[in-house]
Coordinates of C-alpha atoms in Angstrom, one line a residue:
X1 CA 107.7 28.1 15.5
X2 CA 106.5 29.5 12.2
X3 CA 105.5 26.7 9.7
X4 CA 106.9 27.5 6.1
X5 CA 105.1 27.5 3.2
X6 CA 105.5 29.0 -0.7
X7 CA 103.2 32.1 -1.4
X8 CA 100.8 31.5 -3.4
X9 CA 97.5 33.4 -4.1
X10 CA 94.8 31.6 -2.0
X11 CA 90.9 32.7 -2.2
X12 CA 88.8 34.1 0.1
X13 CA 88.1 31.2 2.6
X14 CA 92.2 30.4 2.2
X15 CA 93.5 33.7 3.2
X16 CA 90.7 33.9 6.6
X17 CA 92.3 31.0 7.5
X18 CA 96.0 32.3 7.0
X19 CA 94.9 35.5 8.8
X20 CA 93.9 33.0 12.0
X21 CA 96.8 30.9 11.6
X22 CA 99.7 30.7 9.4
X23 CA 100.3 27.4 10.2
X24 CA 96.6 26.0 9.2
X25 CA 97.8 26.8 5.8
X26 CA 100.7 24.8 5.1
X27 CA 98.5 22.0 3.2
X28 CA 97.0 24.9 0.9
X29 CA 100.3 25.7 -0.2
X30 CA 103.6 24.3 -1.2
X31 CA 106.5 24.1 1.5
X32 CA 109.2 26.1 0.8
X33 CA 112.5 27.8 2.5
X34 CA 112.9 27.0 6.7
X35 CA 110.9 27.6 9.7
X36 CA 111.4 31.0 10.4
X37 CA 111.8 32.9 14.2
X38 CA 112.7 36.2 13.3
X39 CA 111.2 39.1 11.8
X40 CA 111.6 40.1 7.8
X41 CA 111.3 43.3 6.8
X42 CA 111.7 44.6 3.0
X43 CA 111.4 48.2 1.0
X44 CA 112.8 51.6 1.6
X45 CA 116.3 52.9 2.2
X46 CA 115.6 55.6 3.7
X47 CA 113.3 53.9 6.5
X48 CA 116.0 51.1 6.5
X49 CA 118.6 52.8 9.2
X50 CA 115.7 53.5 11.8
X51 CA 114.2 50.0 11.0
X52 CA 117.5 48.8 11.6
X53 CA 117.9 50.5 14.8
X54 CA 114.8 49.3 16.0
X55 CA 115.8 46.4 15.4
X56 CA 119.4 46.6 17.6
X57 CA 116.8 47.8 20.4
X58 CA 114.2 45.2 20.4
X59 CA 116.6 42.4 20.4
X60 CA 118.3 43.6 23.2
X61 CA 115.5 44.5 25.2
X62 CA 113.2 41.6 24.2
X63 CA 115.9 38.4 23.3
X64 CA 114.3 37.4 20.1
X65 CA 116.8 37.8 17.4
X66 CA 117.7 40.2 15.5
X67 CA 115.0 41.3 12.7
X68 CA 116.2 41.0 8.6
X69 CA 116.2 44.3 7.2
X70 CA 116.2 44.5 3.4
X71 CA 117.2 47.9 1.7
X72 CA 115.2 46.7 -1.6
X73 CA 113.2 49.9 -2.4
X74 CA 110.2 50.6 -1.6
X75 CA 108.4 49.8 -4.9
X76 CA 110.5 46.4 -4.8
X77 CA 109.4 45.7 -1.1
X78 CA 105.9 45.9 -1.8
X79 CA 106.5 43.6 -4.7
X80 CA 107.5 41.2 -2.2
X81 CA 105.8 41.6 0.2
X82 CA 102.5 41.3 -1.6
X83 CA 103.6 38.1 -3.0
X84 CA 101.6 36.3 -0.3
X85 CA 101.5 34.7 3.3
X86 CA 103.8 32.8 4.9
X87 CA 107.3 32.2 6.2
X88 CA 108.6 33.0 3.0
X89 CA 107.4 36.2 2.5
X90 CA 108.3 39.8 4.6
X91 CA 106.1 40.7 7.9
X92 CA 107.1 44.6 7.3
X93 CA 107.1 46.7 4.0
X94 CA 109.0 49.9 4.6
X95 CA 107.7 52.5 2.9
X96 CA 108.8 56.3 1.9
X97 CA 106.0 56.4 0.5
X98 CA 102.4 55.3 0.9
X99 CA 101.1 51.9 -0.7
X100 CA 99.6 52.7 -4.1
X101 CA 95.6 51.5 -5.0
X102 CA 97.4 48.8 -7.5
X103 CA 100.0 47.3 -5.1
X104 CA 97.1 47.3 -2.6
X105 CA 95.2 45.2 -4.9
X106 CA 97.8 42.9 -5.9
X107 CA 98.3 42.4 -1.7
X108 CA 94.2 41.1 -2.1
X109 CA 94.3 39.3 -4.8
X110 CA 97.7 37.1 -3.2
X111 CA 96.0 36.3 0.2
X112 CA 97.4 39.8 2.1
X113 CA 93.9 40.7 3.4
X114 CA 94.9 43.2 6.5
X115 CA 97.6 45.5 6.2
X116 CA 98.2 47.7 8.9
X117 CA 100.0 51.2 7.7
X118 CA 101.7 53.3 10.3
X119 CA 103.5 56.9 9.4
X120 CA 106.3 56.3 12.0
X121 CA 107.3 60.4 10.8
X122 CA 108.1 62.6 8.4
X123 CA 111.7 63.2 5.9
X124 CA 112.0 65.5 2.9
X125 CA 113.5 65.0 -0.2
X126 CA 116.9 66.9 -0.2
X127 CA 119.2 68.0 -3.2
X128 CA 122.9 68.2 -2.1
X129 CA 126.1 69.4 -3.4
X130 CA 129.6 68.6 -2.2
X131 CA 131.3 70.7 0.4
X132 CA 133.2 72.4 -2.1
X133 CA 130.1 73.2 -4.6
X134 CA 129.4 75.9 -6.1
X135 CA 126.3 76.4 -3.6
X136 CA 123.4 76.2 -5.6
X137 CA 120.1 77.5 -4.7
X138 CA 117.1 76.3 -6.3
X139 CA 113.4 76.8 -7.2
X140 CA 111.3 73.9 -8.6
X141 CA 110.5 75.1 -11.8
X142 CA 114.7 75.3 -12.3
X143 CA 114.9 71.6 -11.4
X144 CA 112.0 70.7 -13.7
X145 CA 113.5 72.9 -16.3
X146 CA 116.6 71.1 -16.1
X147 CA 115.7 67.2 -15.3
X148 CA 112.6 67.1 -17.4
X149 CA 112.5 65.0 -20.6
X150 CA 110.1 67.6 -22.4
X151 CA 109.5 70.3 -20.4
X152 CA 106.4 72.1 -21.1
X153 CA 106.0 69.4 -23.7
X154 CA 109.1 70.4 -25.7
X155 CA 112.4 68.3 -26.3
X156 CA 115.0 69.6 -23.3
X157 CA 117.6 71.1 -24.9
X158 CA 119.4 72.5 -21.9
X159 CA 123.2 71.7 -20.9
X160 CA 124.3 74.1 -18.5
X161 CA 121.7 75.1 -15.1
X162 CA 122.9 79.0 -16.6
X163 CA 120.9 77.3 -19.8
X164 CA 118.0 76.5 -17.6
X165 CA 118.2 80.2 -15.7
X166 CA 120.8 83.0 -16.2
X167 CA 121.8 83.4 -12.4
X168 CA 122.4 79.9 -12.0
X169 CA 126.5 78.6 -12.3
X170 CA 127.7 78.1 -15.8
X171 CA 128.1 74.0 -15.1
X172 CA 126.6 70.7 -16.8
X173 CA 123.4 69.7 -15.5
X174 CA 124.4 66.3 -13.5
X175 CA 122.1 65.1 -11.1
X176 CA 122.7 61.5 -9.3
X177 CA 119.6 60.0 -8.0
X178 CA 117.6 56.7 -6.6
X179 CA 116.2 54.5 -9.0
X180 CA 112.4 54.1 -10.8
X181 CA 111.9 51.5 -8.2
X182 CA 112.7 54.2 -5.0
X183 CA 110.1 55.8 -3.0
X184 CA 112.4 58.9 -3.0
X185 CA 112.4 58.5 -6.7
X186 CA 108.6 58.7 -6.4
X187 CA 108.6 61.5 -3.6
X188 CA 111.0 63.0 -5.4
X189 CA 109.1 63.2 -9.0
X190 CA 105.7 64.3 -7.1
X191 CA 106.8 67.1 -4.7
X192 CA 109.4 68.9 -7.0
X193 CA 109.5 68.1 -10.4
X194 CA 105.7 68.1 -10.4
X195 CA 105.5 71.3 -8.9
X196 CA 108.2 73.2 -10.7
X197 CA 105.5 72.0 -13.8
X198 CA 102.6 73.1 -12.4
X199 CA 104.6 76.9 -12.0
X200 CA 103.3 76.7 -15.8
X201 CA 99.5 78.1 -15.6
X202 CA 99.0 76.2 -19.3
X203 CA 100.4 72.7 -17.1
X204 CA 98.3 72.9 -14.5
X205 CA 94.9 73.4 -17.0
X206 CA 96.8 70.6 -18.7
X207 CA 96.0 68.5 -15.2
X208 CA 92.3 68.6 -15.5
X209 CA 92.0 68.3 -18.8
X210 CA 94.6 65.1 -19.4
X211 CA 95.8 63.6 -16.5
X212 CA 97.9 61.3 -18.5
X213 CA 99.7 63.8 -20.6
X214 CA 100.2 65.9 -18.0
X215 CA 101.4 63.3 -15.6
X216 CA 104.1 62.1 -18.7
X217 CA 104.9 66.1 -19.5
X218 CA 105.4 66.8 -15.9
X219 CA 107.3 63.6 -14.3
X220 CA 109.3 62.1 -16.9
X221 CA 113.1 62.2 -15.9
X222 CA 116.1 62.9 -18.7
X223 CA 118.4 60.4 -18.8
X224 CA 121.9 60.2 -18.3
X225 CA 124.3 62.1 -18.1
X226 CA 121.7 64.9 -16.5
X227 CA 119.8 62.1 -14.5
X228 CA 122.0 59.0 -13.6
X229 CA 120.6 56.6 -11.7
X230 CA 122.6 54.8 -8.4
X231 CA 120.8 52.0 -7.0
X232 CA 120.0 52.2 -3.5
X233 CA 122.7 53.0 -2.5
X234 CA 123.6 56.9 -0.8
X235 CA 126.8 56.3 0.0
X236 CA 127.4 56.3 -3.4
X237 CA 125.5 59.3 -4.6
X238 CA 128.0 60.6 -1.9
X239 CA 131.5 59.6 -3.8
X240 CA 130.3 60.3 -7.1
X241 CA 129.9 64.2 -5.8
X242 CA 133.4 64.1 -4.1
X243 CA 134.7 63.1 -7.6
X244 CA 132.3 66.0 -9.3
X245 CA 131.9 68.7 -7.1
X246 CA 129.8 70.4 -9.2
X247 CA 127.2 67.6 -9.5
X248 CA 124.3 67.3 -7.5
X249 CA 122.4 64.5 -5.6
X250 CA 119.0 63.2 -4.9
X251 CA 118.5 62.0 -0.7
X252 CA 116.3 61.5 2.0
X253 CA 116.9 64.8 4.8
X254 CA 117.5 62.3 7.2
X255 CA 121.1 60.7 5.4
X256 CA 122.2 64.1 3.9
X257 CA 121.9 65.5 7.9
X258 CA 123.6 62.5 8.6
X259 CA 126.2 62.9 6.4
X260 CA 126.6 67.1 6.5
X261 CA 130.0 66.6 7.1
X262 CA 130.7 65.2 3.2
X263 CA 127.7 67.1 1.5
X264 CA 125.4 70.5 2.1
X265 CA 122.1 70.9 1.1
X266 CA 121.1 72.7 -1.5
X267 CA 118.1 75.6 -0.6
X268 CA 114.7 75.0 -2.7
X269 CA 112.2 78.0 -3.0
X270 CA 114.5 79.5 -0.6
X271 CA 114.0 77.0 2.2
X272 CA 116.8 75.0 3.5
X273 CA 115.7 71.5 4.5
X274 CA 116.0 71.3 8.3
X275 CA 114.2 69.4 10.9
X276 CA 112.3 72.4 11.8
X277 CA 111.6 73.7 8.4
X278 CA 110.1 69.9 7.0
X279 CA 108.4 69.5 10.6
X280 CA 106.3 72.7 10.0
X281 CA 105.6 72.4 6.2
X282 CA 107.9 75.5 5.0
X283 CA 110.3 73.5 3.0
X284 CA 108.6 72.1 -0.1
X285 CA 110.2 68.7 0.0
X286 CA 108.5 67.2 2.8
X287 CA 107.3 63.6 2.6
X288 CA 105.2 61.0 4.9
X289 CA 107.5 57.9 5.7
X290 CA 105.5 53.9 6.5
X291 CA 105.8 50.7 7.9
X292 CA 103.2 48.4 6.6
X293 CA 102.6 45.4 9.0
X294 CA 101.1 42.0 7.4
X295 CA 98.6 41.4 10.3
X296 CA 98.3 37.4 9.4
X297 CA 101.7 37.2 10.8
X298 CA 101.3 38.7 13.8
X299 CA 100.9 36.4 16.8
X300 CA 102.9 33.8 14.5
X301 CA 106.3 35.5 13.9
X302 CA 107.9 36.0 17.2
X303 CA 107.9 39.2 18.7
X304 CA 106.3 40.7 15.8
X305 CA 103.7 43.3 17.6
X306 CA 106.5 43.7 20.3
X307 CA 108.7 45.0 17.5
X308 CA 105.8 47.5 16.1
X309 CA 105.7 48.7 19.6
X310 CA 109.6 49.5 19.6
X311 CA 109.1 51.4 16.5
X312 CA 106.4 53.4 18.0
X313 CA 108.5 54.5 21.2
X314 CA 111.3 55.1 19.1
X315 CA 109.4 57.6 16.5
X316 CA 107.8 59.3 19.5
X317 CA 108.5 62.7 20.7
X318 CA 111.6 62.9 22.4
X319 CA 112.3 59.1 20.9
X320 CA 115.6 57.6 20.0
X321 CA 115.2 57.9 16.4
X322 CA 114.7 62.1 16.3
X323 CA 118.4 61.8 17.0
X324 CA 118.9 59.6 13.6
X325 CA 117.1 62.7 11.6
X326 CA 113.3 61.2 12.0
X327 CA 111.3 64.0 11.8
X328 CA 108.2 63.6 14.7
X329 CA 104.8 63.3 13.0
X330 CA 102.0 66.0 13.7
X331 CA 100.3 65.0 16.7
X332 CA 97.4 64.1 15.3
X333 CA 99.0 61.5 13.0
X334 CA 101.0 60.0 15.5
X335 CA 98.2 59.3 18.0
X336 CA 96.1 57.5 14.5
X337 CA 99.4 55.6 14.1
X338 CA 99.8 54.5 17.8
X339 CA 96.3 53.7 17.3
X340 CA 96.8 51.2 14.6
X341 CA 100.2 49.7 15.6
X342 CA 98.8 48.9 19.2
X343 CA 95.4 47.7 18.1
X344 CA 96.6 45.9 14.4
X345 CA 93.9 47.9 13.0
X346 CA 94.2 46.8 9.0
X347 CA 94.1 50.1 6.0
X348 CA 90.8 50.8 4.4
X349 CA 92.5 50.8 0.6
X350 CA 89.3 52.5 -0.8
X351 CA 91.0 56.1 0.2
X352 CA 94.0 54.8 -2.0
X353 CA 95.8 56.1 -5.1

């Protein structure tokens, strides 16, 4: 049974001992909550239907119960699950996205010594458009031009996407999105909006010379009514552009291929997000997606490493979850993260960001 206790950020010495035994640390730490026998798992949405269908499978196939999956964002499931050891806190982070140097160090600094990261595959960012839009097709520099707060350092001025370029459809600029705290917010920010910047010769020089300033020129988001934010939640993204089908919305590949029967995607740089097109690199949105495995609880939390394993035969080749969208992870990835998750092998955070 796992032994309960508070987080609470334990030194050196404390946090060996949690990573032997969670139970050996009860007296360092206040108790807190209930025993726990099931797995916790916090963060992205995106990653949170696959997590939860891991989850249906390793119940039935192993008894233990049924894991807790929380759709927090992944920004917010780091947050809690670097909060510390213990029943109280998540096993799993999901992740689309990988752990940044600072949550990394907050992890240390609470007693979250080794983390294990495994890519379980790869999703792209995806722009869609109700069935009945007026079928956009996009570069990057059009979406920067038309979501940026000061685009190319200059107030954004722009209405209409016909404002933003003259073949584009004479409609208000209405784009509904994840939230500051979303790793597609994050992937989203870095792999298009950034880029459609960078098109700028004077913003990349900006780059090397001031990171800062270019970062804030390049990344900053309008608010609304251009950029309106929707929680984590997709489905709603989803009504909002049955109710204005000339809107567009922010989502992970996987859900908008899930869902192509309410919304179509919208081409960027020419390149329509498809399995094959984000498997080989041609479409521009593609991101890396994570679980992040607290290795203290391992061996404590029942059926824990049984549960990584599931995931792993799942995100395979040929595994259950390619039918869900998951996009298979270059070999060469996949055998490092099969690697980790079989042997708990914790992340070196000195390669971090």
């Amino acid at each position: 049974m796992f032994k309960t206790f508070a987080p609470k950020m334990l030194g050196v010495a404390g946090a060996a001992t949690c990573a032997l035994a969670l139970s050996a640390c009860q007296d360092q730490a206040s108790s807190g909550g209930g025993a726990r026998d099931y797995i916790s798992a916090v963060g992205s949405s995106t990653v949170y239907p696959f997590a939860t269908a891991v989850g249906e499978q390793f119940a039935e196939a192993t008894g233990n119960k049924t894991p807790k999956i929380d759709s927090t964002g992944t920004g917010g499931g780091f947050e809690r699950f670097c909060a510390g050891v213990g029943g109280d806190t998540p096993d799993i982070a999901n992740a689309s996205r990988r752990i940044k140097k600072k949550e990394f160090d907050t992890c240390q600094a609470n007693g979250v010594k080794d983390i294990v990261e495994i890519q379980i595959g790869i999703d792209g960012i995806a722009l869609g458009e109700a069935t009945r839009g007026p079928g956009f097709k996009l570069t990057e520099e059009d979406v920067y031009k038309a979501l940026a707060a000061n685009p190319y350092g200059k107030p954004n001025t722009a209405k209409t996407w016909r404002d933003v370029n003259p073949a584009l459809p004479a409609v208000a600029i209405s784009v509904f999105g994840p939230p500051s705290t979303s790793g597609t917010y994050d992937a989203f920010k870095e792999l298009i909006l950034g880029r459609g910047c960078d098109a700028n010769p004077e913003m990349k020089a900006l780059k090397a010379s001031n990171a800062d300033e270019h970062e804030a020129t390049c990344t900053t988001l309008r608010g609304s009514p251009y950029y309106v934010e929707q929680g984590e939640n997709d489905n709603l993204i989803i009504s909002k552009l049955d109710k204005n089908p000339t809107s567009l919305g922010i989502f992970g590949f996987s859900y908008l291929d899930a869902n192509k029967d309410k919304i179509k995607a919208v081409p960027i740089q020419g390149v329509a997000p498809t399995y094959a097109a984000i498997a080989d690199g041609s479409y521009p949105g593609s991101r890396p997606l994570f679980i992040y495995v607290k290795k203290a609880h391992v061996g404590v939390v029942p059926g824990l490493a049984e549960y990584v394993a599931e995931f792993l035969k799942g995100a395979a080749d040929g595994g259950y979850l390619n039918a869900k969208g998951l996009i298979v992870s270059p070999k060469a990835i996949a055998d490092k993260a099969r690697a980790a998750g079989t042997a708990m092998t914790p992340l070196d955070g000195s390669e971090l960001k």
